[in-house]
Coordinates of C-alpha atoms in Angstrom, one line a residue:
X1 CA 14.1 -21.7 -10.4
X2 CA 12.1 -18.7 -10.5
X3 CA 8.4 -17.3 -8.3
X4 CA 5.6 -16.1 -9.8
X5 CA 3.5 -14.8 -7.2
X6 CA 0.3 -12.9 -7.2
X7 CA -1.4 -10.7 -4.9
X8 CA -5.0 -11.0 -5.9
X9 CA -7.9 -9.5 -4.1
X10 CA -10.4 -7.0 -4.3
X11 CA -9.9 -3.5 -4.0
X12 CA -9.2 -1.6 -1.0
X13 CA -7.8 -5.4 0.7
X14 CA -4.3 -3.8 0.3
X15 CA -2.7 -5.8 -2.4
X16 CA -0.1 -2.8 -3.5
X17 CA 1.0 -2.3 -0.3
X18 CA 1.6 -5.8 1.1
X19 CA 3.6 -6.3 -2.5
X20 CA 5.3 -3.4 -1.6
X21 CA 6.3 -4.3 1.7
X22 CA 7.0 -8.3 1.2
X23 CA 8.8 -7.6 -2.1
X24 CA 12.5 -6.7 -0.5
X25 CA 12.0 -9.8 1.7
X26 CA 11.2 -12.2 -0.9
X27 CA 14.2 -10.9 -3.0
X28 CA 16.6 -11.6 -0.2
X29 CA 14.6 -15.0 0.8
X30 CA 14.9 -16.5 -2.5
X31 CA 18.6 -14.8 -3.7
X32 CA 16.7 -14.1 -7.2
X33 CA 16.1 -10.6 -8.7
X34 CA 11.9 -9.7 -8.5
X35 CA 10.2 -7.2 -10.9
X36 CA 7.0 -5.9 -9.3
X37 CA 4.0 -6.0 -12.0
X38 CA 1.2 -3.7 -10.6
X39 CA -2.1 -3.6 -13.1
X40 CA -3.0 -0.3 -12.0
X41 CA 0.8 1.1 -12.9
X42 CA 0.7 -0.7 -15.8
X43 CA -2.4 -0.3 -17.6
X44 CA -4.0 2.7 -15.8
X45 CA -3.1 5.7 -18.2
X46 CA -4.0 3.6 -21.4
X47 CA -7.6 2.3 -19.6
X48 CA -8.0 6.0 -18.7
X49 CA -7.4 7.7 -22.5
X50 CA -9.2 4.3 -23.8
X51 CA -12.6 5.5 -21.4
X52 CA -12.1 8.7 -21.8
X53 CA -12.0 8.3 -25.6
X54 CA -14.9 5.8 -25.3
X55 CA -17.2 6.8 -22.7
X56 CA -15.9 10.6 -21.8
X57 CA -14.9 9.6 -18.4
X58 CA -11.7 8.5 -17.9
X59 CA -11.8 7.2 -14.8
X60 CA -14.8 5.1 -15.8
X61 CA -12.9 1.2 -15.1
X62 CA -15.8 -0.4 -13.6
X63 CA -18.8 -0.2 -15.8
X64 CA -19.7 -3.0 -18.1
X65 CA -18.3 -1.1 -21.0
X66 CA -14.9 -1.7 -19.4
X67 CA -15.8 -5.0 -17.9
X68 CA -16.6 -6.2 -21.5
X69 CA -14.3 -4.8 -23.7
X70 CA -11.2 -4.0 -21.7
X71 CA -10.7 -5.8 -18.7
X72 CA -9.3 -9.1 -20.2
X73 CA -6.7 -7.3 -22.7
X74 CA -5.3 -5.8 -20.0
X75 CA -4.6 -9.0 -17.8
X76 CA -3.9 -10.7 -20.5
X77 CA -1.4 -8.7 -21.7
X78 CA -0.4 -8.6 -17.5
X79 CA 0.5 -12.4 -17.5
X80 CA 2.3 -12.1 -20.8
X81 CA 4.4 -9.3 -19.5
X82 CA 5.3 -11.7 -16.0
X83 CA 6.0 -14.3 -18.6
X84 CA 8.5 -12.6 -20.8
X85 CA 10.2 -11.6 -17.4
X86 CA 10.0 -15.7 -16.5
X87 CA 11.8 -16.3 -19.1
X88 CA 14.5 -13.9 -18.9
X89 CA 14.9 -15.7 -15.0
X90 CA 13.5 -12.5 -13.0
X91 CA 11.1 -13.9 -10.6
X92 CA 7.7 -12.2 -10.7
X93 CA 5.1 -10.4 -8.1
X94 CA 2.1 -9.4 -10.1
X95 CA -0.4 -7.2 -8.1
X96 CA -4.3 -6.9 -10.0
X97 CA -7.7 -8.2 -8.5
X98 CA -7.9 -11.6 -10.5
X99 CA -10.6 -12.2 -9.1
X100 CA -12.5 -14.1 -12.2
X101 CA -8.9 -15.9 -12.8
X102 CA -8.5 -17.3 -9.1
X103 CA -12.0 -18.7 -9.5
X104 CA -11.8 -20.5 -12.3
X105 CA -8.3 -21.5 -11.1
X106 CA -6.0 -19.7 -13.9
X107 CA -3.6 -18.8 -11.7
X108 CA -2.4 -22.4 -11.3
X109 CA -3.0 -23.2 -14.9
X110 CA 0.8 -23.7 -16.3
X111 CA -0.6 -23.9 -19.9
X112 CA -2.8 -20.9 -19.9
X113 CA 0.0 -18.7 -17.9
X114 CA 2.3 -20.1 -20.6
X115 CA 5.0 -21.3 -17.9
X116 CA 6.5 -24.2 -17.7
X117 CA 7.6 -26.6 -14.4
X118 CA 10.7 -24.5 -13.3
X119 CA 8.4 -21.5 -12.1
X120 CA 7.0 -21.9 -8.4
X121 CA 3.3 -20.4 -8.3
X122 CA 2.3 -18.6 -5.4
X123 CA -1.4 -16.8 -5.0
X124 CA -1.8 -14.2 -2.3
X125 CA -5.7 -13.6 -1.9
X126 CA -5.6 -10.3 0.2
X127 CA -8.9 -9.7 2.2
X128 CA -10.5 -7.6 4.5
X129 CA -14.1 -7.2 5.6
X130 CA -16.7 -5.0 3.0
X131 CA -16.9 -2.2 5.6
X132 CA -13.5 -1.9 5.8
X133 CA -12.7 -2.1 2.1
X134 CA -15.3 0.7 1.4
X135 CA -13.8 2.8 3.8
X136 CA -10.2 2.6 2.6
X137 CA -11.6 3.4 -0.8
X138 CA -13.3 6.2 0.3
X139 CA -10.5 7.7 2.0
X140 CA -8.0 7.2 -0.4
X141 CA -10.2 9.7 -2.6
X142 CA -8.9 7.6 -6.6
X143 CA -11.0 9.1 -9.0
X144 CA -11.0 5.5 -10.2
X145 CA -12.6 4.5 -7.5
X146 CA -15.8 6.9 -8.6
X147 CA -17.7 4.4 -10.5
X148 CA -17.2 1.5 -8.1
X149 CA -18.8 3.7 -5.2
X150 CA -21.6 5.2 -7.2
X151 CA -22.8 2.0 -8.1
X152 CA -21.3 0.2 -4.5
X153 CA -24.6 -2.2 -4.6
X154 CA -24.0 -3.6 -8.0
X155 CA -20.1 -3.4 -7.2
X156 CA -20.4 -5.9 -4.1
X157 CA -22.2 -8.4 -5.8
X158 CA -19.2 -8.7 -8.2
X159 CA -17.2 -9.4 -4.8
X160 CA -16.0 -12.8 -4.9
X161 CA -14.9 -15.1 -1.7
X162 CA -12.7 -18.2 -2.6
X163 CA -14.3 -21.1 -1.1
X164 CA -14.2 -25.1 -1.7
X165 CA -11.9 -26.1 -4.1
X166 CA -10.6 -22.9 -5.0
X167 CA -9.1 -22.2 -1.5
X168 CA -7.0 -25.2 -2.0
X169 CA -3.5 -23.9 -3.0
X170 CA -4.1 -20.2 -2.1
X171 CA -2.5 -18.5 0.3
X172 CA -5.1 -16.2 2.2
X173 CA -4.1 -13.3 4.0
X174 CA -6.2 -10.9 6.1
X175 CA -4.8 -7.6 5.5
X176 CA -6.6 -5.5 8.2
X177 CA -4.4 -4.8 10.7
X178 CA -1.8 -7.6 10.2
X179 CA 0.9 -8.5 12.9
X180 CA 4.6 -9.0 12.2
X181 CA 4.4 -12.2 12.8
X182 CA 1.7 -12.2 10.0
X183 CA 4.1 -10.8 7.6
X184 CA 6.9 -13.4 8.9
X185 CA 4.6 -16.5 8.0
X186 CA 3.1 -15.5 4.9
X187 CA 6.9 -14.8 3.6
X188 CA 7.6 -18.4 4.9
X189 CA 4.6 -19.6 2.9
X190 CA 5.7 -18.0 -0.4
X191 CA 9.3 -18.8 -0.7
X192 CA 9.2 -22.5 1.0
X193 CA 9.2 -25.8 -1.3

């Protein structure tokens, strides 16, 4: 049996680094090799020659232009890449906001993942508070991060909090100043039955 899990969330929650820090513990938990699948690693030199091409701005990955044109190639091609690695029997962590695809509940969607039975689903939604997400995106100074802040009004309305049904099977985590103990459950949560 292989995991697919994904930490979803906006940015600034700390999706990268919880990966990041949970992934050696999930290998060891679960015995099976992990490949880490982060969006931004992935896709983030093509988006920026794409924008830059398109728009002259290359760091230009929240205007509508990318929203509308870009955005769903790449996480498409994002789940097909976790897929491939499925099928080859490496477990997967897949780190991208997802936000759209946890609420319309893709992420649990075997069919539309293209996954079959064998594959355990977990979805991480990392969150902290607005204030706090704005200020860890202003101080980690990404020149991605230009467009979101510029336009942080029109940005924040985008910003979208599971509730009702779609909190059923995810895990939430707040990421703000997270305990060991924290840590210690949420592994628990991913790798039990």
């Amino acid at each position: 049996m292989t995991h697919l899990v994904f930490f979803c969330g906006h940015a600034g929650t700390g999706k990268t680094t919880l990966a990041k820090r949970l992934f050696p513990r999930l290998m060891r938990a679960t015995g099976e090799p992990f490949c880490l699948l982060d969006k931004d690693t992935l896709y983030g030199g093509y988006s920026a020659a794409a924008m830059g091409a398109l728009t002259g701005d290359p760091n230009d990955r929240d205007s509508p232009l990318f929203l509308q044109h870009l955005r769903d190639p790449e996480y498409r091609a994002l789940i097909d890449t976790a897929r491939e690695n499925l099928e080859l029997g490496v477990s997967v962590a897949v780190v991208a906001p997802l936000s759209r695809e946890v609420r319309d509940g893709r992420l649990f969607d075997r069919q539309w993942l293209g996954i079959g039975d064998t594959v355990t689903i977990r979805v991480v939604w990392v969150q902290v508070t607005e204030d706090v997400a704005h200020a860890r995106i202003v101080a980690r100074g990404n020149p991605n991060d230009a467009y979101k802040l510029a336009h942080w009004d029109e940005y924040r309305q985008r910003r979208f909090v599971p509730s009702g049904d779609q909190c059923r099977d995810l895990l939430r985590f707040d990421n703000s100043a997270p305990s060991n103990e924290a840590y210690d459950e949420l592994l628990a949560r991913l790798v039990s039955s």
